[in-house]
Short mmCIF file of C-alpha atoms in Angstrom, two decimals:
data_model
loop_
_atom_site.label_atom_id
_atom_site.label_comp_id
_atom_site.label_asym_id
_atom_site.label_seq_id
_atom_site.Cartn_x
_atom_site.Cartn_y
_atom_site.Cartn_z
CA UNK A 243 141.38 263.07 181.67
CA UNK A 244 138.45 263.36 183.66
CA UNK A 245 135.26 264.08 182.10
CA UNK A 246 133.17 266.76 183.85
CA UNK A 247 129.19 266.73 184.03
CA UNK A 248 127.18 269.62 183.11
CA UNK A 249 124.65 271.33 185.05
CA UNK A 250 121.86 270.08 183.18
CA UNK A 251 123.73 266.03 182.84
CA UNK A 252 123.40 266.17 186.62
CA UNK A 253 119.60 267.40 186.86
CA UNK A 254 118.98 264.83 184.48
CA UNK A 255 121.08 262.55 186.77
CA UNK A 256 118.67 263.16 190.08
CA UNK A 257 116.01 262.92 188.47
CA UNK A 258 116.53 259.36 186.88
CA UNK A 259 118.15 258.09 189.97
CA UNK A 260 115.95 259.46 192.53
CA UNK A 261 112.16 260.24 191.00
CA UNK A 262 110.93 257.23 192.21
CA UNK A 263 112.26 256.59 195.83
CA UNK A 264 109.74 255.39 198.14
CA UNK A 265 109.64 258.53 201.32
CA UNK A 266 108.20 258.10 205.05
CA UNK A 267 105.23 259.43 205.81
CA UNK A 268 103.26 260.15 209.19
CA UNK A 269 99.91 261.00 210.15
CA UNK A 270 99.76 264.48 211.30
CA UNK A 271 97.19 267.10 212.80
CA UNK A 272 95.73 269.50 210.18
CA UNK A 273 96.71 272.12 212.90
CA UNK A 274 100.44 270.70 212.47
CA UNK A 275 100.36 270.63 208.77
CA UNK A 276 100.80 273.88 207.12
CA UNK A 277 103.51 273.96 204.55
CA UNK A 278 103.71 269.87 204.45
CA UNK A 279 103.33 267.62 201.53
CA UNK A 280 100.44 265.69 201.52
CA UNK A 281 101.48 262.25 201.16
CA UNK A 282 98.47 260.78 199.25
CA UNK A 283 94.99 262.37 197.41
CA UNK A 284 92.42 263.03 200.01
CA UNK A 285 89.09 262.41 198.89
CA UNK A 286 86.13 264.12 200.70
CA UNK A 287 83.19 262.20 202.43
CA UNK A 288 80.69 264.83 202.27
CA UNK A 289 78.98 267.31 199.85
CA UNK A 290 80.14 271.05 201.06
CA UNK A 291 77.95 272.50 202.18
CA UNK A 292 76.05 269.54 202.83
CA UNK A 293 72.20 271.76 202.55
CA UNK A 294 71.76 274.56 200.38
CA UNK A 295 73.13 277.13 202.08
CA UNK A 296 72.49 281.35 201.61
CA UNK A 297 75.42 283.35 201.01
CA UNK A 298 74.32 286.84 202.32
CA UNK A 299 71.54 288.45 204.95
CA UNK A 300 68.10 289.05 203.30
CA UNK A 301 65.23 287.19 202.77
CA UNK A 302 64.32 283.51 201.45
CA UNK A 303 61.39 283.88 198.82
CA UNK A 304 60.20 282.58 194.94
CA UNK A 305 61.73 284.79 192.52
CA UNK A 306 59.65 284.67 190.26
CA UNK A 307 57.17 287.54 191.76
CA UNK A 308 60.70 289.66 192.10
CA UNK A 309 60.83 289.59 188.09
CA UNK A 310 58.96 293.02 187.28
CA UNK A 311 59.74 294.33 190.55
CA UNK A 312 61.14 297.87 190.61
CA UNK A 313 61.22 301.05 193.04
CA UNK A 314 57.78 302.09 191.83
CA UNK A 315 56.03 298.70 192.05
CA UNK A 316 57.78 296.72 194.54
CA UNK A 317 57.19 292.74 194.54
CA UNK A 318 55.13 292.08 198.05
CA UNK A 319 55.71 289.04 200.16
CA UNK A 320 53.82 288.09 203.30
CA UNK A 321 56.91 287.37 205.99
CA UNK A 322 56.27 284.00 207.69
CA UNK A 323 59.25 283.31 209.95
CA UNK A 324 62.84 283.39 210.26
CA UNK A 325 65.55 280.50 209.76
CA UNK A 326 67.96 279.55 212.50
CA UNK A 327 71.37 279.82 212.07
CA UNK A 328 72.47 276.04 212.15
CA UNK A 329 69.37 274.39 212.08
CA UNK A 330 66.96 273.30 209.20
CA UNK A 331 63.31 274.57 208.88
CA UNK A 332 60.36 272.92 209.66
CA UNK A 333 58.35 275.58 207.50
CA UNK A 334 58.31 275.91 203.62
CA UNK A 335 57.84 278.97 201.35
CA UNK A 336 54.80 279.05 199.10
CA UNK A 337 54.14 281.30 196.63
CA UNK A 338 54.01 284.89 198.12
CA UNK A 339 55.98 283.92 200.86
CA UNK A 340 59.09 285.18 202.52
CA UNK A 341 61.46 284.07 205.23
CA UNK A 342 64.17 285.97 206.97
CA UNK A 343 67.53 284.10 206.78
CA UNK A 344 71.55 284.95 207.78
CA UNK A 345 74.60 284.27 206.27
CA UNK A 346 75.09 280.61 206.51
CA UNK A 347 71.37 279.78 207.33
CA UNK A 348 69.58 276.54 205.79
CA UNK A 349 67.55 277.65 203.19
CA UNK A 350 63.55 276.31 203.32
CA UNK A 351 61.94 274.13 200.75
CA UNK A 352 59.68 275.89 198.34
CA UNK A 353 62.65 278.78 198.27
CA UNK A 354 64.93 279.32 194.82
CA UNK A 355 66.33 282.48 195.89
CA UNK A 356 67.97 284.98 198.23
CA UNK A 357 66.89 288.37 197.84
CA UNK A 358 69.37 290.75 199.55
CA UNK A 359 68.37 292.65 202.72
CA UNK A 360 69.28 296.25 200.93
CA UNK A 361 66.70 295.71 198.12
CA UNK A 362 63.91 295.71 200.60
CA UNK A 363 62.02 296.96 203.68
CA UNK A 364 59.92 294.86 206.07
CA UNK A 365 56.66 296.64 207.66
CA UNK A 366 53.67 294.96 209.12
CA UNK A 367 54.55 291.85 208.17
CA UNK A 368 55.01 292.42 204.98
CA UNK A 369 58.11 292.36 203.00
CA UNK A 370 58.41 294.67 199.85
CA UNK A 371 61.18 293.68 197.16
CA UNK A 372 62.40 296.63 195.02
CA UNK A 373 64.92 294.48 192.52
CA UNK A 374 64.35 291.39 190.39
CA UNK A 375 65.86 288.63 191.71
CA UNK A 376 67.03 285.16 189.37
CA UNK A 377 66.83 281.29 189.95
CA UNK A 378 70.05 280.11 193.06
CA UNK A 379 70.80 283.65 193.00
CA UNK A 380 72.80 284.14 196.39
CA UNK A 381 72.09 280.25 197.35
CA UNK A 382 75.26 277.76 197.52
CA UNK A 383 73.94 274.27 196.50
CA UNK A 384 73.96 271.15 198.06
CA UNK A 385 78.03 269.95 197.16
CA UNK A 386 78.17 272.80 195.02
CA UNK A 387 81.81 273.58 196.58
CA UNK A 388 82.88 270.03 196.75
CA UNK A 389 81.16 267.22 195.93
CA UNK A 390 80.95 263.88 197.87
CA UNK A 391 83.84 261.39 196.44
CA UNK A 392 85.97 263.83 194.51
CA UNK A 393 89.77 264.56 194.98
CA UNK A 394 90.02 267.51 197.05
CA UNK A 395 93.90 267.86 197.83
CA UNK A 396 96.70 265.21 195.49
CA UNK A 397 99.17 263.69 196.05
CA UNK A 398 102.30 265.61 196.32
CA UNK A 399 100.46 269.28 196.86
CA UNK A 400 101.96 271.48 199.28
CA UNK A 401 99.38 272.18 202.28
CA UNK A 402 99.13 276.14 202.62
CA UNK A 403 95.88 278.16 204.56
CA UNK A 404 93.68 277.42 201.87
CA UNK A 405 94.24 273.28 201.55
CA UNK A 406 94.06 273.58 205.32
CA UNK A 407 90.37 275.23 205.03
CA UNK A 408 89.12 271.99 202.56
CA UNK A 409 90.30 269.89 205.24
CA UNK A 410 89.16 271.07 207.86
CA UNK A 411 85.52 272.14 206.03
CA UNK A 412 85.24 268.24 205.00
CA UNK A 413 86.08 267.41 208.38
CA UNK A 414 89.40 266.07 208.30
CA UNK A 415 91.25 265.88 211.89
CA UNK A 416 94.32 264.80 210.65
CA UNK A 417 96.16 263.92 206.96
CA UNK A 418 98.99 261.70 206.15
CA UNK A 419 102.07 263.93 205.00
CA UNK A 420 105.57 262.94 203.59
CA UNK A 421 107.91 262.88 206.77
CA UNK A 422 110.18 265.12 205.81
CA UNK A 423 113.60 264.40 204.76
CA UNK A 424 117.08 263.38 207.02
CA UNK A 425 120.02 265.23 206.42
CA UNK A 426 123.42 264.04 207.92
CA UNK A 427 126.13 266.80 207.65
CA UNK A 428 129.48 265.91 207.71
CA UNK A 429 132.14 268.63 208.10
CA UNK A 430 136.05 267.47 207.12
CA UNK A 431 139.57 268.98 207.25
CA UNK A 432 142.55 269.03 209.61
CA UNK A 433 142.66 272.88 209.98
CA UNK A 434 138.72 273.21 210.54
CA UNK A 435 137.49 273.76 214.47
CA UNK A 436 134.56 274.07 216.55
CA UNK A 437 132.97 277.33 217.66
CA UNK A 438 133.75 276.11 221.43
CA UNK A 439 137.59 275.60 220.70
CA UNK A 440 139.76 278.52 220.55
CA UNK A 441 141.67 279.64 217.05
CA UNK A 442 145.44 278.59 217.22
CA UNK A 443 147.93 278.73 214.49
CA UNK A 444 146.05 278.42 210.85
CA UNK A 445 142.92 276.72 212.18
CA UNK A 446 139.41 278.32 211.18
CA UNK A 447 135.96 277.92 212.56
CA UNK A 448 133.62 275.24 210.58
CA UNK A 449 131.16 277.66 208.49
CA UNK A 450 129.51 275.02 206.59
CA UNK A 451 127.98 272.62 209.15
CA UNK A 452 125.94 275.80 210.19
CA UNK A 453 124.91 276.60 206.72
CA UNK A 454 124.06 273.63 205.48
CA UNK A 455 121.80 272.85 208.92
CA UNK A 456 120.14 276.65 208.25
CA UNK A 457 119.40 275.41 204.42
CA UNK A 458 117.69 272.24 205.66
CA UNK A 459 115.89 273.83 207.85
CA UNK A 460 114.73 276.44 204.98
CA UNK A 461 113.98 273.19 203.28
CA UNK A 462 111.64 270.43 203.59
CA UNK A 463 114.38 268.58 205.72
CA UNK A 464 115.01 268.19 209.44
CA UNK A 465 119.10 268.42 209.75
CA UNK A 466 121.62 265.99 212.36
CA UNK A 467 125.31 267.29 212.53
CA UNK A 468 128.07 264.65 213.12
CA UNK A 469 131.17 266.90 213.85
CA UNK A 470 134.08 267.87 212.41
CA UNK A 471 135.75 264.62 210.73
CA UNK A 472 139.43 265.11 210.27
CA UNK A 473 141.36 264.38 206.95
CA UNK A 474 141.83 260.48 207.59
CA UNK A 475 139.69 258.33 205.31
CA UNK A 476 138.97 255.50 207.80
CA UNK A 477 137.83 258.33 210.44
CA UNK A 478 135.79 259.57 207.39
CA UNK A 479 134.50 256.00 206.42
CA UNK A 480 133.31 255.24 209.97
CA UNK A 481 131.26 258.48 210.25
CA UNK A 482 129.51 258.30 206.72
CA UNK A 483 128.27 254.60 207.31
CA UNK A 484 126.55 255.64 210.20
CA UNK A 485 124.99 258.48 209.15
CA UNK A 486 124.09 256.87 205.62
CA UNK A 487 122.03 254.67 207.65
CA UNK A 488 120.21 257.06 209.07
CA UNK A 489 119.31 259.27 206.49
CA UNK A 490 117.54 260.17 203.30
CA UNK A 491 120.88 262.29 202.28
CA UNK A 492 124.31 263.04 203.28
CA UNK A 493 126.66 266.04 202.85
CA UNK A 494 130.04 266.35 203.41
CA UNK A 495 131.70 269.20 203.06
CA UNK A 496 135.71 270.05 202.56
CA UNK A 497 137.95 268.15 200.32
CA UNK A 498 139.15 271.36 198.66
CA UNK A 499 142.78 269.70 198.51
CA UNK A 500 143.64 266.56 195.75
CA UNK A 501 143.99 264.09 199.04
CA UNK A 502 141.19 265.19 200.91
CA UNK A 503 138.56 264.88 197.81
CA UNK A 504 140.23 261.16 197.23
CA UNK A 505 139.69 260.73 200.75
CA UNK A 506 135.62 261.19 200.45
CA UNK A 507 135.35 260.08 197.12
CA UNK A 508 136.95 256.95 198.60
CA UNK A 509 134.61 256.81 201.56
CA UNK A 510 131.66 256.94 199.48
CA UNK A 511 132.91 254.03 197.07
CA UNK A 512 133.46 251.81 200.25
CA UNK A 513 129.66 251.76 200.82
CA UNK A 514 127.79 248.31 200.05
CA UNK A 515 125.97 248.88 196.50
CA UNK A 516 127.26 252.52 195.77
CA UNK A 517 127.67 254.05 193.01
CA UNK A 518 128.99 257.89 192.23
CA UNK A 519 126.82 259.31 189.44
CA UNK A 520 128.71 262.80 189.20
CA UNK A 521 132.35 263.34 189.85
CA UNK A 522 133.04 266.95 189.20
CA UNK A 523 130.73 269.41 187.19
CA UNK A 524 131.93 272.18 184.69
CA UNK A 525 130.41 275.44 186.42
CA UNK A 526 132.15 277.30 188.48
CA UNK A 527 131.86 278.06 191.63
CA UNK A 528 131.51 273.99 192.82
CA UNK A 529 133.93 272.11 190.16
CA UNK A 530 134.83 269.59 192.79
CA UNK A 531 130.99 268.04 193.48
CA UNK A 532 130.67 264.73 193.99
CA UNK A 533 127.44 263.25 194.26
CA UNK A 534 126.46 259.26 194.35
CA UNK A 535 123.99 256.85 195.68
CA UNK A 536 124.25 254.30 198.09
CA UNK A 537 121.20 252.30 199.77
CA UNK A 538 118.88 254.43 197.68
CA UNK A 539 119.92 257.26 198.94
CA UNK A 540 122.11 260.45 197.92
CA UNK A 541 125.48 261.45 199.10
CA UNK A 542 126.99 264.69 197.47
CA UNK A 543 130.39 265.55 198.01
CA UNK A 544 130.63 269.20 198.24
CA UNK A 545 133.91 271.79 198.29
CA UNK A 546 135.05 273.44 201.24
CA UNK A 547 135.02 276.84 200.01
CA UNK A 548 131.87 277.95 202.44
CA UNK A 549 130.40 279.96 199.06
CA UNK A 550 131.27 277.13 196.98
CA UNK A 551 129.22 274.70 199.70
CA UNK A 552 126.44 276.91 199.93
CA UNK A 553 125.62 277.60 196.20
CA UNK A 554 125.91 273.75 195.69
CA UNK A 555 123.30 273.04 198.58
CA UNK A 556 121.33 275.58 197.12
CA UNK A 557 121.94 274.48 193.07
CA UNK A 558 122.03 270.61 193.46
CA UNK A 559 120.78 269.43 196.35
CA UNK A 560 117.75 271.53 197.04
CA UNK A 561 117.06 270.22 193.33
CA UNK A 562 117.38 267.27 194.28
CA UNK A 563 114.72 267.52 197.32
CA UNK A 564 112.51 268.95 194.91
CA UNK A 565 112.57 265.95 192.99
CA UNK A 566 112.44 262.63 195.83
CA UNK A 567 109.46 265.51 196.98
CA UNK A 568 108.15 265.80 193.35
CA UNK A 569 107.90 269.78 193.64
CA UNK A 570 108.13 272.24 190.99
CA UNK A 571 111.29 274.42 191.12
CA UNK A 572 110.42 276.10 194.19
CA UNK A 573 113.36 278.68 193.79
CA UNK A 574 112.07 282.75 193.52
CA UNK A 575 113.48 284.25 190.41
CA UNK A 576 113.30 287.97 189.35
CA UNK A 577 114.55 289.87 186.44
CA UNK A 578 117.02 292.27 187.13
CA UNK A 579 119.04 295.07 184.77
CA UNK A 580 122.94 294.12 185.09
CA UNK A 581 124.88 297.70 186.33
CA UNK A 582 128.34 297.21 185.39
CA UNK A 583 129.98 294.98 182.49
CA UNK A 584 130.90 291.27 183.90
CA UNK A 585 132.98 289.22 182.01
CA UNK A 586 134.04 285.27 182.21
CA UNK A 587 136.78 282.93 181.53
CA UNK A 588 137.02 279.84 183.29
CA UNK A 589 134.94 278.19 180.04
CA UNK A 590 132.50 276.59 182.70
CA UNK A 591 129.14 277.56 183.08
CA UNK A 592 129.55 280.22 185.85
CA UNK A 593 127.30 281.54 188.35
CA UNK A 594 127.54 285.41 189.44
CA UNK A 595 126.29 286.90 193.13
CA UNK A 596 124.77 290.12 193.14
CA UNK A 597 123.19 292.57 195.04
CA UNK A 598 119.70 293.27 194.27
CA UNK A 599 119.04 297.48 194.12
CA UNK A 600 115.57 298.26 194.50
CA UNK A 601 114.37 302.01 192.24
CA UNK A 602 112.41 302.43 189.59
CA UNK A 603 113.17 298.98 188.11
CA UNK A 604 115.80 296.78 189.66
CA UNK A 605 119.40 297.02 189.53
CA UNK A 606 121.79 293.85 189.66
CA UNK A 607 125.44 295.03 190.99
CA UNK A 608 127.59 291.96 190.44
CA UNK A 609 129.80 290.81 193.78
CA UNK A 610 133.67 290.37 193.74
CA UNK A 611 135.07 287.80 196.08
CA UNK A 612 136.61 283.85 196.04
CA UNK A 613 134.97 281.32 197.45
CA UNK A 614 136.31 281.25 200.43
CA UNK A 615 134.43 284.38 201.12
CA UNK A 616 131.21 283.88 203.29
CA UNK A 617 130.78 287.33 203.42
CA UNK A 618 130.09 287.44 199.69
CA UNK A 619 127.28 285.20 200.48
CA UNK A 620 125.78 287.46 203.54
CA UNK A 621 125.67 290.90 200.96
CA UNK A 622 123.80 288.92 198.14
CA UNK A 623 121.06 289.48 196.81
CA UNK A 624 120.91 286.20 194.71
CA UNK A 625 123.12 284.55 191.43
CA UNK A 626 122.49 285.14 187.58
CA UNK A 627 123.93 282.29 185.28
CA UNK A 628 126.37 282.84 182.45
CA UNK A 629 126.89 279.95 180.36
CA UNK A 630 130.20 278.70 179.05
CA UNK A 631 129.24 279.83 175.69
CA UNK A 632 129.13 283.43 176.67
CA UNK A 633 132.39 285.86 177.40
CA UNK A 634 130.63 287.59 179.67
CA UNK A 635 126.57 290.19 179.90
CA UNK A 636 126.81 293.75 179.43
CA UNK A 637 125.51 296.69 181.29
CA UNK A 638 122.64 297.02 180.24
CA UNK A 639 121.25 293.67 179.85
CA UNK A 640 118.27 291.92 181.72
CA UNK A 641 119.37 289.02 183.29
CA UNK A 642 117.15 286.30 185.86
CA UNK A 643 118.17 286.12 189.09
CA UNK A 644 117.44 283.43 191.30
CA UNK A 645 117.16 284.78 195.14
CA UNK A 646 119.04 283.21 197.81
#
């Protein structure tokens, strides 16, 4: 009797199988490389800012006179000259002294402090000071952002607006990023057809080349389709050494039926140095998952059911580009209240759609439908998890729900 895998055996799986894969990477634009994965620690060449720099409009001076200053006895400065935006003095501030300065602006030797332009008035050359200003107050020091030789972005980080901005402000051009991943997608099954082939007797269109290719693109993965592959395990062999070769990971989808699934478990054997890690997994929907690993690289085996397909891409295999990609969990989760009773039997782990309802606190309405069902898929919300140990949740109770 065949042994089936648990959820968790098969996390544990990727990650001891795949954590350590050597990825591509490329050399990229920083204009090119929001929302890519940095592929090594960039370390910055410069202090930022590289001067001391002031952080508002007002007036360079020594704060020291400023320290009994008040509205009745305002601290007086004689004004000497203004600093350029984007150039550095040639004058200094002695003791008495004041300079006007921007946002931005250098700020002069002999100056500890900016004293904001709404805390003074400036007549006949002079420049009275109404609050008490401290030591650096409203000056950014010399590497006081980020200092010459440290780490500014690691390894692995995800590049969003803000990683972007330390690039750019250390003056990076460019920054090597993970290429992103190769999909192959392999559809199977005598009574599947494309969308340019009309429907005859009990044929169907192929639904899960198209969702799978949409999830890698909502991934970091760029997606190649290799057609529908009929039930014939040489035809099946032939098409899955080719694309093995030319990707990071393969999916093939179908093999609902007993011969079918021998057929691609089969396939997948035939490969030089393979070896299938996972041949079925107690949850429901997805029983019939394969997954193995061939020229370090992952194959998975999914069902033909287009919900089972989906929630396995979405369960295993985005998992699994999480971890070659070392990522966090990237998957949005919210906590829902369950609206109707929802009770289980299969004794597998099983995983529930629902439809997210939006009110005064949300609502999870669980969704009836088999797998075969895409439009189950297209009215939820996201899945909840009940595990084999439970009969079923209750109205009533808060559950997690993991979006789609």
């Amino acid at each position: 009797m065949k042994v089936l895998k648990t959820y968790f055996e098969v996390f544990d799986i990727l990650r001891n199988e795949f954590s350590d894969i050597n990825l591509k990477t490329e050399t990229i634009s920083i204009k090119e490389a929001t929302d890519r994965i940095c592929a090594k620690d960039v370390i910055s060449s410069i202090d930022v800012p590289h001067f001391d720099k002031s952080t508002i409009d007002g007036y360079a001076i020594r704060c020291e006179t400023t320290f009994s200053a008040n509205d009745e006895n305002p601290a007086i400065f004689d004004l000497i000259g203004e600093v350029k935006t984007g150039e550095i003095p040639t004058f200094e501030i002695g003791e008495g002294q004041a300079a006007r300065i921007f946002t931005g602006g250098a700020v002069p030797k002999g100056s500890n402090a900016i004293v904001m332009l709404e805390n003074t008035i400036e007549e006949d050359g002079k420049l009275f000071v109404f609050r008490p200003v401290k030591p650096n107050e409203n000056i950014l020091k010399k590497g006081e952002d980020i200092k010459k030789g440290c780490v500014v972005i690691k390894k692995y980080q995800r590049l969003k607006a803000p990683q972007i901005g330390v690039l750019a402000a250390i003056g990076q051009k460019e920054v090597e990023v993970f290429s992103k991943l190769k999909v192959g997608i392999i559809s199977t099954g005598d009574e599947i057809v494309s969308q340019d082939q009309k429907l005859e007797d009990a044929k169907i269109y192929d639904v899960n080349s198209y969702t799978l290719f949409a999830s890698c693109q909502e991934e970091y993965a760029i997606a190649k389709l290799y057609g529908i592959v009929k039930d014939d395990y040489e035809a099946l062999k032939s098409t899955l050494s080719g694309a093995i070769l030319e990707n990071d990971i393969v999916l093939i989808s179908g093999g609902s039926s007993v011969g079918a699934y021998d057929n691609t478990l089969r396939a997948i054997s035939s490969l030089e140095n393979s070896k299938i890690l996972v041949d079925g997994v107690s949850i429901k929907p997805g029983k019939p998952t394969i997954i193995a690993k061939a020229f370090d690289k992952a194959i998975f085996g999914l069902p033909g059911h287009p919900v089972s397909c989906l929630f396995i891409f979405k369960f295993f295999v985005k998992r699994l580009i999480d971890i070659l990609l070392h990522q966090q969990d990237t998957s949005k989760k919210v906590l829902a209240k369950m609206k109707t009773n929802f009770a289980i039997s299969s004794g597998r782990t099983e995983f529930v759609f629902v439809k997210l309802i939006y009110s005064d606190e949300i609502i999870a309405e669980p969704l009836y439908g088999k797998s075969g069902s895409i439009n189950l898929l297209n009215n939820a919300s996201g899945y909840i998890r009940v595990d084999s140990t439970k009969t079923g949740i209750k109205a009533g109770d808060i559950v997690e729900v993991t979006l789609l």
